[in-house]
Tab-separated table of C-alpha atoms in Angstrom:
chain	number	residue	atom	x	y	z
A	1	UNK	CA	0.000	0.000	0.000
A	2	UNK	CA	3.005	2.231	-0.371
A	3	UNK	CA	1.679	3.498	-3.683
A	4	UNK	CA	-1.267	5.281	-2.019
A	5	UNK	CA	-0.974	8.884	-0.954
A	6	UNK	CA	-1.581	9.876	2.666
A	7	UNK	CA	-5.080	11.167	1.890
A	8	UNK	CA	-6.092	8.017	0.035
A	9	UNK	CA	-4.637	5.843	2.794
A	10	UNK	CA	-6.686	7.718	5.399
A	11	UNK	CA	-9.806	7.242	3.285
A	12	UNK	CA	-9.036	3.534	2.875
A	13	UNK	CA	-8.609	3.128	6.644
A	14	UNK	CA	-11.944	4.865	7.177
A	15	UNK	CA	-13.709	2.502	4.731
A	16	UNK	CA	-12.039	-0.538	6.312
A	17	UNK	CA	-13.136	0.690	9.729
A	18	UNK	CA	-16.726	0.940	8.504
A	19	UNK	CA	-16.435	-2.530	6.987
A	20	UNK	CA	-15.186	-3.949	10.319
A	21	UNK	CA	-18.065	-2.275	12.192
A	22	UNK	CA	-20.584	-3.636	9.693
A	23	UNK	CA	-19.588	-7.164	10.724
A	24	UNK	CA	-21.437	-6.638	14.001
A	25	UNK	CA	-24.584	-5.807	12.033
A	26	UNK	CA	-24.108	-8.908	9.893
A	27	UNK	CA	-23.673	-11.087	12.984
A	28	UNK	CA	-26.715	-9.511	14.655
A	29	UNK	CA	-28.825	-9.935	11.526
A	30	UNK	CA	-27.707	-13.554	11.230
A	31	UNK	CA	-28.747	-14.325	14.795
A	32	UNK	CA	-32.011	-12.405	14.491
A	33	UNK	CA	-33.046	-14.177	11.289
A	34	UNK	CA	-31.760	-17.560	12.489
A	35	UNK	CA	-33.588	-17.467	15.809
A	36	UNK	CA	-36.725	-16.014	14.216
A	37	UNK	CA	-36.891	-18.659	11.509
A	38	UNK	CA	-35.938	-21.506	13.863
A	39	UNK	CA	-39.474	-21.713	15.242
A	40	UNK	CA	-41.060	-22.080	11.802
A	41	UNK	CA	-38.778	-24.786	10.415
A	42	UNK	CA	-39.144	-28.534	10.136
A	43	UNK	CA	-37.198	-30.709	12.583
A	44	UNK	CA	-34.406	-31.474	10.091
A	45	UNK	CA	-33.950	-27.847	9.110
A	46	UNK	CA	-34.121	-26.728	12.751
A	47	UNK	CA	-31.319	-29.098	13.768
A	48	UNK	CA	-29.102	-27.911	10.936
A	49	UNK	CA	-29.974	-24.282	11.706
A	50	UNK	CA	-28.958	-24.565	15.358
A	51	UNK	CA	-25.688	-26.232	14.365
A	52	UNK	CA	-25.074	-23.490	11.779
A	53	UNK	CA	-25.726	-20.780	14.370
A	54	UNK	CA	-23.427	-22.396	16.948
A	55	UNK	CA	-20.585	-22.969	14.465
A	56	UNK	CA	-20.853	-19.462	13.028
A	57	UNK	CA	-20.871	-17.780	16.436
A	58	UNK	CA	-17.903	-19.901	17.566
A	59	UNK	CA	-15.972	-18.970	14.413
A	60	UNK	CA	-16.592	-15.277	15.094
A	61	UNK	CA	-15.511	-15.673	18.724
A	62	UNK	CA	-12.292	-17.404	17.636
A	63	UNK	CA	-11.714	-14.666	15.048
A	64	UNK	CA	-12.089	-11.839	17.571
A	65	UNK	CA	-9.831	-13.625	20.084
A	66	UNK	CA	-7.177	-14.123	17.382
A	67	UNK	CA	-7.588	-10.491	16.340
A	68	UNK	CA	-7.052	-9.301	19.906
A	69	UNK	CA	-3.965	-11.456	20.388
A	70	UNK	CA	-2.466	-10.444	17.040
A	71	UNK	CA	-2.989	-6.748	17.734
A	72	UNK	CA	-1.367	-7.069	21.171
A	73	UNK	CA	1.700	-8.701	19.624
A	74	UNK	CA	2.132	-6.085	16.896
A	75	UNK	CA	1.224	-3.060	19.038
A	76	UNK	CA	-1.981	-1.957	17.366
A	77	UNK	CA	-1.920	-1.553	13.593
A	78	UNK	CA	1.843	-1.287	13.106
A	79	UNK	CA	2.054	-4.339	10.855
A	80	UNK	CA	-0.142	-3.845	7.789
A	81	UNK	CA	0.228	-7.473	6.667
A	82	UNK	CA	-1.400	-8.806	9.842
A	83	UNK	CA	-4.196	-6.246	9.602
A	84	UNK	CA	-4.758	-7.170	5.948
A	85	UNK	CA	-4.916	-10.877	6.842
A	86	UNK	CA	-7.375	-10.192	9.642
A	87	UNK	CA	-9.513	-8.093	7.300
A	88	UNK	CA	-9.495	-10.833	4.669
A	89	UNK	CA	-10.366	-13.516	7.240
A	90	UNK	CA	-13.166	-11.381	8.649
A	91	UNK	CA	-14.470	-10.772	5.131
A	92	UNK	CA	-14.635	-14.529	4.472
A	93	UNK	CA	-16.477	-14.977	7.769
A	94	UNK	CA	-18.881	-12.165	6.851
A	95	UNK	CA	-19.610	-13.822	3.492
A	96	UNK	CA	-20.136	-17.176	5.251
A	97	UNK	CA	-22.515	-15.468	7.686
A	98	UNK	CA	-24.435	-13.815	4.839
A	99	UNK	CA	-24.739	-17.222	3.155
A	100	UNK	CA	-26.140	-18.509	6.459
A	101	UNK	CA	-28.793	-15.788	6.356
A	102	UNK	CA	-29.595	-16.924	2.825
A	103	UNK	CA	-29.973	-20.477	4.084
A	104	UNK	CA	-32.411	-19.383	6.802
A	105	UNK	CA	-34.509	-17.334	4.391
A	106	UNK	CA	-34.470	-19.406	1.188
A	107	UNK	CA	-33.525	-23.041	1.833
A	108	UNK	CA	-34.627	-23.912	5.379
A	109	UNK	CA	-38.336	-23.084	4.854
A	110	UNK	CA	-38.409	-25.521	1.898
A	111	UNK	CA	-36.951	-28.510	3.805
A	112	UNK	CA	-39.761	-30.966	4.578
C-alpha cells in the first residue's frame, strides 16, 4: 500500500473501519433471522440451523480472540500485513454469515 498517498490511505482506513463495524450488524442480523426462523422450520432444518448458528458464532468468537492477540503482539496496527490478513479472514467470515442468512430465508423453509 506504499503506492497510495496519505489522503487516500486515510480514506481507505476509514472505509475498512466501517467494513469492520458492519460485521457486528451482519452477525446480529444472522442471529435475528436464524432465531426467528428456527421456530417455523421442520425438525431437520431446525437441527441444521442450530448447528449453523453455533458454528458461526464460535468462528466469530475465535476470530475476535485471534484479532485481539495479534494486535497485542504487533502493538496496534503497526504491521499492515497482519491487519490485511485479519480483514481478509473477517471478510470470508462475513460472506459465510451472509450465506447462512440466505440459508435461513431461502432453503430452510423448503426442507420438509
